[in-house]
Coordinates of C-alpha atoms in Angstrom, one line a residue:
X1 CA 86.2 131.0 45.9
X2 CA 83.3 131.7 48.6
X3 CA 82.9 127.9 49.2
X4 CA 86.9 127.2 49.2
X5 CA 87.3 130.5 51.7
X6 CA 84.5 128.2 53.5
X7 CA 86.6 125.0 53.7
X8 CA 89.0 127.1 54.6
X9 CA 87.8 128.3 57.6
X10 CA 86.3 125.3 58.8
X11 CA 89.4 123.7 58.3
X12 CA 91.3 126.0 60.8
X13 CA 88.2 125.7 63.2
X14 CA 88.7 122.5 63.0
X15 CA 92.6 122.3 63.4
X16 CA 92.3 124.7 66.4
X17 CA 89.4 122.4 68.1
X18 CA 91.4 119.2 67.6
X19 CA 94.6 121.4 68.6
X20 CA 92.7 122.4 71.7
X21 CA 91.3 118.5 72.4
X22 CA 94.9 117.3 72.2
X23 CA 96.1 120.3 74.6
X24 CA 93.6 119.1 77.0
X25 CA 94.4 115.8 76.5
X26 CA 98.4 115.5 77.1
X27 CA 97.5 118.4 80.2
X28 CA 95.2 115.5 81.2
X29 CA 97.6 112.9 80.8
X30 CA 100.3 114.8 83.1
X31 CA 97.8 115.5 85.6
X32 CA 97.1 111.5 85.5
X33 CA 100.4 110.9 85.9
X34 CA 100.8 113.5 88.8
X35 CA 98.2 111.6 90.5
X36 CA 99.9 108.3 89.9
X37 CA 103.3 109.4 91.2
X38 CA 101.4 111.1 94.5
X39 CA 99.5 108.1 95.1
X40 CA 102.6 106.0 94.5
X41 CA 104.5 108.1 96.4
X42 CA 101.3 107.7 99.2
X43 CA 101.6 104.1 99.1
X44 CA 105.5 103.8 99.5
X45 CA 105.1 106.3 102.5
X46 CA 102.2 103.9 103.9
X47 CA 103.9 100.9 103.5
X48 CA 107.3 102.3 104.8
X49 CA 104.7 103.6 108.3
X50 CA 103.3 100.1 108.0
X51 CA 107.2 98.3 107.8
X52 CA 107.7 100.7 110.7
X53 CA 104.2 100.2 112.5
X54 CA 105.5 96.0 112.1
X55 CA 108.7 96.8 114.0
X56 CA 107.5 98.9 116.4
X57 CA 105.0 96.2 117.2
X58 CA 107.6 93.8 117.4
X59 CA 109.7 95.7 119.7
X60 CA 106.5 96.4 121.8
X61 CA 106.1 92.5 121.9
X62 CA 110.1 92.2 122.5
X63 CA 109.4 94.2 125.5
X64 CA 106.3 92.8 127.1
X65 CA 108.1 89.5 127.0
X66 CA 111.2 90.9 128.7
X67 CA 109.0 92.7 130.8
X68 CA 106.8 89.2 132.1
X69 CA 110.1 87.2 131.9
X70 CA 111.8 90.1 134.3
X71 CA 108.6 89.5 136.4
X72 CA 108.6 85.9 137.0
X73 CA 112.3 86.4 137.4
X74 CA 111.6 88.6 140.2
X75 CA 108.6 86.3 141.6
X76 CA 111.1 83.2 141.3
X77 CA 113.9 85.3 142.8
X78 CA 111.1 86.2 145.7
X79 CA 110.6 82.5 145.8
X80 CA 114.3 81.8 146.0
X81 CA 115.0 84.0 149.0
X82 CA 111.6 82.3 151.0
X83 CA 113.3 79.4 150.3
X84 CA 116.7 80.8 151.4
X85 CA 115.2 81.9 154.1
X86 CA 114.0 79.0 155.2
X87 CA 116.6 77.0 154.3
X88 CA 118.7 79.5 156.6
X89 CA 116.8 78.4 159.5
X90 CA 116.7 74.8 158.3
X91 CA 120.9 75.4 158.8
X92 CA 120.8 77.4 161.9
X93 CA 119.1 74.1 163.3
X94 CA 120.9 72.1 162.1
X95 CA 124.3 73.8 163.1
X96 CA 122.8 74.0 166.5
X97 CA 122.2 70.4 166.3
X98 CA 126.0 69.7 165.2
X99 CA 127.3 72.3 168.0
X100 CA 125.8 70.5 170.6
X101 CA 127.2 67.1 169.5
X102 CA 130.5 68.8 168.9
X103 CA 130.1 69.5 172.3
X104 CA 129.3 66.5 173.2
X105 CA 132.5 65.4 171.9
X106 CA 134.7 67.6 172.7
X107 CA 133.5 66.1 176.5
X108 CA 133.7 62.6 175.6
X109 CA 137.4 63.6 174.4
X110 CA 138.5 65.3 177.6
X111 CA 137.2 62.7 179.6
X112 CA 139.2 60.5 176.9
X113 CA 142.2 62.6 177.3
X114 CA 141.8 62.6 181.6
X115 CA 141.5 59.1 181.6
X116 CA 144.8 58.3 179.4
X117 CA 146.8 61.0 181.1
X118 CA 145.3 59.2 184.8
X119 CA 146.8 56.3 182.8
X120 CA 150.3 57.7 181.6
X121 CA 150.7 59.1 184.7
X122 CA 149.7 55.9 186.7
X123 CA 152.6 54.0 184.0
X124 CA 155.2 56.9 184.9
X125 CA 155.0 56.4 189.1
X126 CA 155.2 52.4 187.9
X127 CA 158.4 53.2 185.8
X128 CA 159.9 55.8 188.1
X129 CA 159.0 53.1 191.0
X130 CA 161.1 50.1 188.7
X131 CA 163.7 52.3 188.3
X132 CA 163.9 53.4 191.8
X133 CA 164.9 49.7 192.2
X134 CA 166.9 48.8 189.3
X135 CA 169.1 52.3 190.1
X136 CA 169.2 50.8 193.8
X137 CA 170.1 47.1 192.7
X138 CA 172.4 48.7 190.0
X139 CA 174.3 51.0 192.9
X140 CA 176.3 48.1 195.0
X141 CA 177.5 46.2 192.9
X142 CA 178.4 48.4 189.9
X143 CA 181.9 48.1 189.7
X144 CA 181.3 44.0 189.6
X145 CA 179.0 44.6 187.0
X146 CA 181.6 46.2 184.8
X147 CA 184.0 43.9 185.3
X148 CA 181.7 41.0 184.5
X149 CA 180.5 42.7 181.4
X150 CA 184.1 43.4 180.3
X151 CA 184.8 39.9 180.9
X152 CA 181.6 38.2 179.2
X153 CA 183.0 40.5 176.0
X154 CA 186.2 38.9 175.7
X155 CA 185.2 35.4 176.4
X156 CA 182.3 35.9 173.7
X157 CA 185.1 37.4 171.4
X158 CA 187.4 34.5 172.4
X159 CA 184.5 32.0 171.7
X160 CA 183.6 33.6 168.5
X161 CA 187.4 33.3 167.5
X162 CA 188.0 30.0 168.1
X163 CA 184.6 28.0 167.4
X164 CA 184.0 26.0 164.7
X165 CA 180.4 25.0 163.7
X166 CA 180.9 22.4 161.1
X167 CA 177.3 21.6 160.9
X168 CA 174.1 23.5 161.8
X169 CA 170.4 21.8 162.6
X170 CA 167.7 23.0 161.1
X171 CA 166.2 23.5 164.4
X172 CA 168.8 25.7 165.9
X173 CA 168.6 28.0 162.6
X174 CA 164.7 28.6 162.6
X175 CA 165.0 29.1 166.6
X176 CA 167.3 31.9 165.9
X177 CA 165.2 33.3 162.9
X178 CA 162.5 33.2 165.2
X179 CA 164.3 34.9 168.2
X180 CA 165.5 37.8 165.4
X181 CA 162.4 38.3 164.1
X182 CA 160.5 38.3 167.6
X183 CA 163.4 40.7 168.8
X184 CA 163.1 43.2 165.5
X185 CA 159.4 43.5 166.4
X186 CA 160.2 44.4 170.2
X187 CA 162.1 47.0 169.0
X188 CA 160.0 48.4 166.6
X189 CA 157.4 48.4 168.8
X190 CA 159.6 49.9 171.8
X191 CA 160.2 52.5 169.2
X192 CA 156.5 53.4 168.5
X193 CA 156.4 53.7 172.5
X194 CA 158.9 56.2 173.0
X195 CA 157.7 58.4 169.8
X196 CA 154.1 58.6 171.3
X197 CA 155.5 59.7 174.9
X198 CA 157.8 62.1 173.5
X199 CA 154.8 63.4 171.2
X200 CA 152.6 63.3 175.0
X201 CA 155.4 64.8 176.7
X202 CA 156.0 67.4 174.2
X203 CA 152.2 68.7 174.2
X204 CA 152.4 68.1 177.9
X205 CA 154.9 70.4 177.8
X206 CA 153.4 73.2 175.9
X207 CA 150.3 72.9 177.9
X208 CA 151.9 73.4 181.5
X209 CA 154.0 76.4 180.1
X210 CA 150.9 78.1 178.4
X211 CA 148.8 77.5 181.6
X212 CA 151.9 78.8 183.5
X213 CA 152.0 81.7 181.6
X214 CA 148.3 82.6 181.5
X215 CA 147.7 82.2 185.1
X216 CA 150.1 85.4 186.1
X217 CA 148.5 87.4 183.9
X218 CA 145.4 87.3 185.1
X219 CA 146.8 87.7 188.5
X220 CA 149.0 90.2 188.2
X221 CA 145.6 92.1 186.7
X222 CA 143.6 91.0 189.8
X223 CA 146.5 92.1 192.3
X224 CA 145.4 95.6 191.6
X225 CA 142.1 95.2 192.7
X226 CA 142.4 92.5 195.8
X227 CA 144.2 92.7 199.1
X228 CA 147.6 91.8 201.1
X229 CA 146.2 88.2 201.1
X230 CA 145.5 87.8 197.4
X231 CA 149.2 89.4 196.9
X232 CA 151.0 86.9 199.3
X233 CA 149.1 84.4 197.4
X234 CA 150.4 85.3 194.2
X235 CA 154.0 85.6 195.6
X236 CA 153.8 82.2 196.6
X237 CA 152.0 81.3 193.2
X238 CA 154.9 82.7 191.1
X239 CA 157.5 80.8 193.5
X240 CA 155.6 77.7 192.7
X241 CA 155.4 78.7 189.2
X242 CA 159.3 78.9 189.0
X243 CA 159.4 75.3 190.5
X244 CA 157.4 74.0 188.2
X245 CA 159.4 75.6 185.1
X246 CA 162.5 73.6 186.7
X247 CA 160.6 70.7 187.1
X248 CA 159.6 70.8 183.6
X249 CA 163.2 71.4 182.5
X250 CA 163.8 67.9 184.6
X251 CA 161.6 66.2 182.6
X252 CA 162.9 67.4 179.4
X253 CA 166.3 66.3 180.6
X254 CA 165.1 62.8 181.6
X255 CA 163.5 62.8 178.1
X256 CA 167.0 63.6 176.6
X257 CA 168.8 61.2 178.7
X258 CA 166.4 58.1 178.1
X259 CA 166.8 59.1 174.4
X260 CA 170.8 58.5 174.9
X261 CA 169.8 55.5 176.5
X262 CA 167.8 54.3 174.0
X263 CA 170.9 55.0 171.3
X264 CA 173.4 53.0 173.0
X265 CA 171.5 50.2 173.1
X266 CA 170.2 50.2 169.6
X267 CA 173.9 50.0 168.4
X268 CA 174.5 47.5 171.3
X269 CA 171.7 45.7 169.5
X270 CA 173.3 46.2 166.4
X271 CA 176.7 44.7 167.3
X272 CA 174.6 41.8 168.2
X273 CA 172.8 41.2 165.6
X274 CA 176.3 41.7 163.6
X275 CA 177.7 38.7 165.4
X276 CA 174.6 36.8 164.7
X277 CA 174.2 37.3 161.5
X278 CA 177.9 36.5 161.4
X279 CA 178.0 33.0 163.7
X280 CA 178.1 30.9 161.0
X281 CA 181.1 32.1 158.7
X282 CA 183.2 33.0 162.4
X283 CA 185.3 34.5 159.9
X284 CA 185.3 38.0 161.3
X285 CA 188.1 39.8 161.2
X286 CA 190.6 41.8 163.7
X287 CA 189.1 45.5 162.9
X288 CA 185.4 44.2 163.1
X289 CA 186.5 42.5 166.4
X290 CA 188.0 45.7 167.4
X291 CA 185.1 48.3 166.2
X292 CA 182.7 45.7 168.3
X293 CA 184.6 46.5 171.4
X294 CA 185.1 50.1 171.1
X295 CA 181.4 50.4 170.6
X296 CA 180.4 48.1 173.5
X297 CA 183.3 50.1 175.7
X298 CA 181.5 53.4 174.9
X299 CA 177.9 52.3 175.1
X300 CA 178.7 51.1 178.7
X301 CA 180.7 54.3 179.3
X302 CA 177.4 56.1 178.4
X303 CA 175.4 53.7 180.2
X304 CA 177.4 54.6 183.3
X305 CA 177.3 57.9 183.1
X306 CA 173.7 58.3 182.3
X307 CA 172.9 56.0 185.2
X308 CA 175.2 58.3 187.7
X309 CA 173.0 61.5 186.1
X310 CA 169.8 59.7 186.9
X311 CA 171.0 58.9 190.7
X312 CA 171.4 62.9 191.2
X313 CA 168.5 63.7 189.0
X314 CA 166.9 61.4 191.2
X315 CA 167.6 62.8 194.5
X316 CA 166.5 66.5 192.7
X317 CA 163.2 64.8 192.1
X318 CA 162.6 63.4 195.3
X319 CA 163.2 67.5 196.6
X320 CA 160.9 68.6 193.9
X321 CA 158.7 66.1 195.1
X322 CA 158.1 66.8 198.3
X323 CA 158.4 70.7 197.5
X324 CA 155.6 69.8 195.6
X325 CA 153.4 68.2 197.6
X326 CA 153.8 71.2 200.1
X327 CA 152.8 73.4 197.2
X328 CA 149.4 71.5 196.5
X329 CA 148.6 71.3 200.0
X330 CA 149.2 75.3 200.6
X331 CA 147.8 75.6 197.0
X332 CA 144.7 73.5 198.5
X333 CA 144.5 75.7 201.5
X334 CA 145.0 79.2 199.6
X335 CA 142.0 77.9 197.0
X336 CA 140.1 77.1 199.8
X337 CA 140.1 80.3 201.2
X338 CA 139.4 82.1 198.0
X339 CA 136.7 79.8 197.2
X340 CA 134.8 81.3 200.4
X341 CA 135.5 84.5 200.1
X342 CA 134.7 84.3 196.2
X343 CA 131.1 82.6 197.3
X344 CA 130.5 85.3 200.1
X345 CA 131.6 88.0 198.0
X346 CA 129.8 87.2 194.1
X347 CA 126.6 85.5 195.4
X348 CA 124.9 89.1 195.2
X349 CA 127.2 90.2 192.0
X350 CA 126.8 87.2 190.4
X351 CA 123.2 87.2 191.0
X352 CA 123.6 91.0 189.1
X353 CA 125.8 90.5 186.8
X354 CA 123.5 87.2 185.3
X355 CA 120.0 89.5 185.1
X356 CA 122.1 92.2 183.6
X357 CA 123.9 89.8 181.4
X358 CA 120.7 88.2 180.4
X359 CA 118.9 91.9 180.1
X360 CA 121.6 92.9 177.7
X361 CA 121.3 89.3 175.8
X362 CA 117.3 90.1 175.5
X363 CA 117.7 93.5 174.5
X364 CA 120.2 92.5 172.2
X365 CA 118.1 89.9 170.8
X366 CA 115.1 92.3 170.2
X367 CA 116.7 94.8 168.4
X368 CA 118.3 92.1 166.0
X369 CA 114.5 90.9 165.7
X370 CA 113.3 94.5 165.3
X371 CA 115.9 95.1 162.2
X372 CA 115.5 91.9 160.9
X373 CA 111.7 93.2 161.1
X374 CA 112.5 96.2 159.7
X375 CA 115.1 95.2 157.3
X376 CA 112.1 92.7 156.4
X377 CA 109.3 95.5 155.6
X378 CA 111.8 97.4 153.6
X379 CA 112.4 94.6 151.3
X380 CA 108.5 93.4 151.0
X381 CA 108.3 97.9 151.0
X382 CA 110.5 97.4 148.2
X383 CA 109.2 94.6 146.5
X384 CA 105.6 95.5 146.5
X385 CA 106.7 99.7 144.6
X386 CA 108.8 97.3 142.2
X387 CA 105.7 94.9 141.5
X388 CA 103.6 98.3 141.4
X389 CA 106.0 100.2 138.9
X390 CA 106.0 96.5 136.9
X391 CA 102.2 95.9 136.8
X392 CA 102.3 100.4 135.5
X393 CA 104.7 99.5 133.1
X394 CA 102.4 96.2 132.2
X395 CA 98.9 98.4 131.8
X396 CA 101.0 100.8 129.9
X397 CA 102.7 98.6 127.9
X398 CA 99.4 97.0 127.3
X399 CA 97.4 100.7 126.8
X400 CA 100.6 100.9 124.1
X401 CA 99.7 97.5 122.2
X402 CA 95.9 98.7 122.1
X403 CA 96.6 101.6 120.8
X404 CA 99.3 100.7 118.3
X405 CA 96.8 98.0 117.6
X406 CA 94.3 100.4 117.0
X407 CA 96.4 102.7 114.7
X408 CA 97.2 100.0 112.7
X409 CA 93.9 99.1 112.0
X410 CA 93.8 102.9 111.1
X411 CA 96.2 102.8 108.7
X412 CA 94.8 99.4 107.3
X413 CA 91.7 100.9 107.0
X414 CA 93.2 104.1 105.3
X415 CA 95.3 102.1 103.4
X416 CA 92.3 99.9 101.9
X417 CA 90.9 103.3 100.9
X418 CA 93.7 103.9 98.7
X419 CA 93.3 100.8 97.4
X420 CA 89.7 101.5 96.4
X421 CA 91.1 105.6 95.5
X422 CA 94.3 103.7 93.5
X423 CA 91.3 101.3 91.9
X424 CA 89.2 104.3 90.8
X425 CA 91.9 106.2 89.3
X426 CA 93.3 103.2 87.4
X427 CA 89.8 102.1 85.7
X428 CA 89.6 106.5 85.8
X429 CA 93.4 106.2 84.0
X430 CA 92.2 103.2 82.0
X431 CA 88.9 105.2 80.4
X432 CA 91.1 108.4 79.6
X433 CA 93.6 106.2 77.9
X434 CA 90.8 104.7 75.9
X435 CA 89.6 108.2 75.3
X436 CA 93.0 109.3 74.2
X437 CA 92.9 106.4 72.1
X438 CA 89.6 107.1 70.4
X439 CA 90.3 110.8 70.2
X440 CA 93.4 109.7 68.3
X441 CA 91.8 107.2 66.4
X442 CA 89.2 110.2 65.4
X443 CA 91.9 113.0 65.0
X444 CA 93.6 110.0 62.0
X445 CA 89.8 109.8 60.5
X446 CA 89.5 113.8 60.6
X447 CA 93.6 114.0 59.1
X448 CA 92.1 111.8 56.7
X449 CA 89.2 114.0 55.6
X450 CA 91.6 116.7 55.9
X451 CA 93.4 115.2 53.0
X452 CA 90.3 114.2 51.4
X453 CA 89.0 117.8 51.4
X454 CA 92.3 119.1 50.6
X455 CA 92.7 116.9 47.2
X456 CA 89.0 117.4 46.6
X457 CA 89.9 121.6 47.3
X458 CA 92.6 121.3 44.8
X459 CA 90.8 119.1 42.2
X460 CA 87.8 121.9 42.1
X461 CA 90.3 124.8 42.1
X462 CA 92.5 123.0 39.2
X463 CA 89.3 122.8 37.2
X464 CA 88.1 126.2 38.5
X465 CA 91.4 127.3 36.8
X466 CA 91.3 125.5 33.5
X467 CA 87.6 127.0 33.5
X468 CA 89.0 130.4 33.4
X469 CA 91.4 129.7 31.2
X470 CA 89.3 128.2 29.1
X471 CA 87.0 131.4 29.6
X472 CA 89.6 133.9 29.2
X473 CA 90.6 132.2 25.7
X474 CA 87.7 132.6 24.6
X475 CA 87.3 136.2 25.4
X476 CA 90.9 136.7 24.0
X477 CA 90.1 134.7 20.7
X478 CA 86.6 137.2 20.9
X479 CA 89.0 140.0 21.3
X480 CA 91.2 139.0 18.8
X481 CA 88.6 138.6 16.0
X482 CA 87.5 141.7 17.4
X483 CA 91.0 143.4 16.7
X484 CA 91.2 141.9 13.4
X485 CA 87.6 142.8 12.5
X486 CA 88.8 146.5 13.6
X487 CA 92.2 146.3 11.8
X488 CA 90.5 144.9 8.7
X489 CA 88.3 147.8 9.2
X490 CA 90.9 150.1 9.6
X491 CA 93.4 148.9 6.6
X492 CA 90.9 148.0 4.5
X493 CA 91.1 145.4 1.7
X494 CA 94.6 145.1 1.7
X495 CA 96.1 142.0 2.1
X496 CA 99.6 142.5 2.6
X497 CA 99.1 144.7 5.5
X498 CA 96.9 141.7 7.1
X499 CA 99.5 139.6 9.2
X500 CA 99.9 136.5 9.0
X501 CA 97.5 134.4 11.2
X502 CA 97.4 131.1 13.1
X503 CA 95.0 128.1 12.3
X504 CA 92.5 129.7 14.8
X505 CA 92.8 133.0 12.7
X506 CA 94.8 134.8 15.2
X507 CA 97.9 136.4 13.9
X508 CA 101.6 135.1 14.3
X509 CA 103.1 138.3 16.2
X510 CA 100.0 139.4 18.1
X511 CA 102.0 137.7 21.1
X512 CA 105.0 138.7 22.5
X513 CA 107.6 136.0 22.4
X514 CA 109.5 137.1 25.9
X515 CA 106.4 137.4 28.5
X516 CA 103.9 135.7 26.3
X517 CA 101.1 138.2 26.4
X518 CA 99.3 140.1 24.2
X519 CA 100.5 143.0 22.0
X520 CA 97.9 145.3 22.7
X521 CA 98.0 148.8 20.7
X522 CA 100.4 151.7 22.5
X523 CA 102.6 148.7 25.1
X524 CA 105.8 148.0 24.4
X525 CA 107.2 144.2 24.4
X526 CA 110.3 142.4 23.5
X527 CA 113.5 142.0 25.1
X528 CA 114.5 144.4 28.2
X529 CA 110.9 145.9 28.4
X530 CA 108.5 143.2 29.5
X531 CA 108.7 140.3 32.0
X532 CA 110.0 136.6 30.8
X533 CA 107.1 134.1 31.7
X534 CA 108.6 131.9 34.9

């Protein structure tokens, strides 16, 4: 019992130890696995600060390259506006240059434009001088002139009537051809003349009545500031002026009656070349014939009538003329006289008015050179802050990349000490899980002793049992030859009051048959006053 009380004991020792080591063990295990999660947890936050660290650089980078490409931008626009610059003055030279042959020009064309009006007048007197004698041929015998024409018409209608051309030479034919064709190029080029002088005449026109106007204008502004002379001047000016408006209006007139002209005989002309065309047929009819007439009757009318409105328009010219002709020569006179007074009077003012005029041009000129000096610092001002504040940013930008460059180093650094830390507590995890394993390995060996003991424990108390058994049979079977020895004792030689006994000379009913135990002398047994055996 001692020894068993023993195992006992050692047993729960035991149990408790090994409870105890496995306690220690799975608190070890959670710690380990704390651990792992923190460092897991360590490592996904460093590697998210090193994702972050990446783009951060990468921005940084982003930047600096903006930052040099907004530099050489600048440096290349500072390059473009040199070169602007110069280019500029390369232009302003070179619109000089182009000014002064426009210039040039511009003098070669009024001397072009002096010599062909010298010429277009010099043509007009030799045209007004023809028709002086034409209009004076023309004036005797005009009435003959009529007649004869009225007569040439209807012998050439009569001849036209009552010709016959039964045959035509080929001669004859290309001689008229010719004679058409020089003819059609007369008058086209007779027509090219008289659009260009009513294109001359019509700027000639606008230029005499924009100079006419012009000229009061300014006098009328200097008759406030001259005297009686200058104003009698004028007066006469403005007369002359309104001759010059009617002689303008003459020459428009003559341009309108030279245009009639020039109508009448272009359908003159036309009725001509009718009857050319139709010599050879001479088939004409009465209300061609007729129509021919009327239109040669009326182009004559006009012709008379234009010729009469020449002869007075003539005689108005010849007034005009001479009117005109006084007007230069007091015109002459008058500009004389203001000429010399002019010369007396601005040689001092003149002499003023140029060194102030050139004063005000120099000053002018220096204070466009001084803000165009000043406007020039400002912008190199400018330019040099905006390099400064660039090459800050640059140095700070660069200070930046050092020292992200340096705290990444720091966190690779720190993040190969995990590493080695994360190493360490893996082989660290990797021994605890072989010690778990051993430790279970030895807890199966000790659950196996445990049983061993435990069968061995019940073995030795099964035979400790049947020992006692055995031992307490053998004091009963003492006991009972005892009894018997004391009831043979106390019956005597009697045999019938001896019991019956078993082979091992213990009586039948010494045991009770309900609980199986003894009859000892004074208990009571049998049914409802001992225990049933279980």
């Amino acid at each position: 019992m001692k020894e068993n009380v023993e195992l006992k004991e050692t047993l729960t020792k035991n149990n408790d130890s090994m409870k105890k080591h496995f306690n220690t063990l799975v608190s070890w295990q959670n710690e380990l696995m704390k651990v792992h999660g923190n460092h897991k947890q360590k490592f996904s936050e460093t590697c998210d600060m090193i994702s972050l660290l990446k783009k951060e650089n990468a921005e940084l980078k982003n930047k600096l390259t903006a930052t040099e490409s907004m530099l050489t931008s600048q440096f290349s626009i500072v390059s473009f506006i040199i070169n602007c610059t110069e280019s500029l003055a390369k232009s302003f030279e070179a619109i000089s240059v182009l000014q002064k042959e426009h210039s040039e020009l511009k003098m070669k064309i009024s001397d072009l434009e002096s010599s062909m009006t010298s010429s277009l007048t010099l043509e007009q007197t030799g045209n007004s001088i023809n028709q002086e004698k034409k209009n004076l041929s023309i004036e005797n015998p005009n009435h003959c002139n009529n007649s004869h024409i009225t007569n040439s018409a209807n012998q050439n209608s009569k001849d036209c009537n009552l010709k016959e051309l039964p045959e035509k030479n080929s001669t004859d034919l290309e001689q008229m051809m010719k004679d058409k064709n020089r003819y059609e190029r007369d008058m086209h080029y007779q027509q090219e003349i008289i659009t260009s002088l009513k294109e001359q005449l019509r700027v000639l026109n606008e230029n005499a009545f924009t100079s006419l106007q012009l000229n009061p204008e300014s006098n009328a502004i200097s008759e406030k500031s001259q005297d009686e002379n200058y104003k009698n001047f004028f007066q006469h000016f403005n007369h002359y002026n309104e001759k010059l408006s009617i002689l303008a209006k003459c020459y428009g007139e003559q341009t309108s009656h030279f245009i009639n002209i020039q109508d009448c005989l272009k359908r003159c002309t036309d009725t001509c070349e009718l009857l050319l065309n139709n010599i050879d047929s001479m088939n004409l009819s009465v209300e061609t014939i007729a129509s021919c007439k009327e239109i040669l009757e009326n182009c004559r009318r006009c012709l008379v009538d234009e010729q009469i409105k020449n002869i007075s328009y003539r005689q108005n010219l010849i007034k005009t003329q001479n009117e005109f002709q006084k007007i230069f020569s007091d015109y002459n006179s008058t500009l004389h006289e203001l000429e010399i007074l002019r010369d007396e009077k601005a040689k001092p003012m003149e002499v003023k008015y140029n060194f102030e005029k050139e004063k005000n041009e120099i000053t002018r000129n220096l204070k466009m050179l001084e803000d165009e000096k000043s406007q020039l610092s400002l912008e190199r001002k400018n330019y040099m802050a905006e390099r400064m504040i660039l090459e800050q940013e640059k140095t700070n930008l660069n200070e930046e990349r050092s020292s992200l460059n340096f705290q990444s180093m720091l966190y690779e650094a720190q993040m190969r000490t995990l590493q080695d830390d994360m190493k360490v507590l893996q082989k660290r995890h990797d021994e605890m899980l072989l010690e778990n394993t051993k430790l279970k390995e030895e807890l199966k060996l000790k659950n196996i002793e445990l049983e061993g003991v435990k069968a061995r424990f019940q073995i030795s108390k099964d035979d400790n049992l049947i020992r006692e058994r055995e031992h307490l049979t053998d004091q009963l079977g003492k006991l009972r030859n005892h009894n018997q020895h004391l009831l043979q004792r106390l019956n005597g030689p009697n045999p019938a009051a001896v019991g019956q006994h078993s082979q091992n000379e213990i009586p039948v009913d010494a045991f009770c048959d309900t609980c199986g135990f003894y009859k000892m002398p004074g208990q009571w047994h049998g049914p409802g006053w001992c225990q049933a055996i279980d």
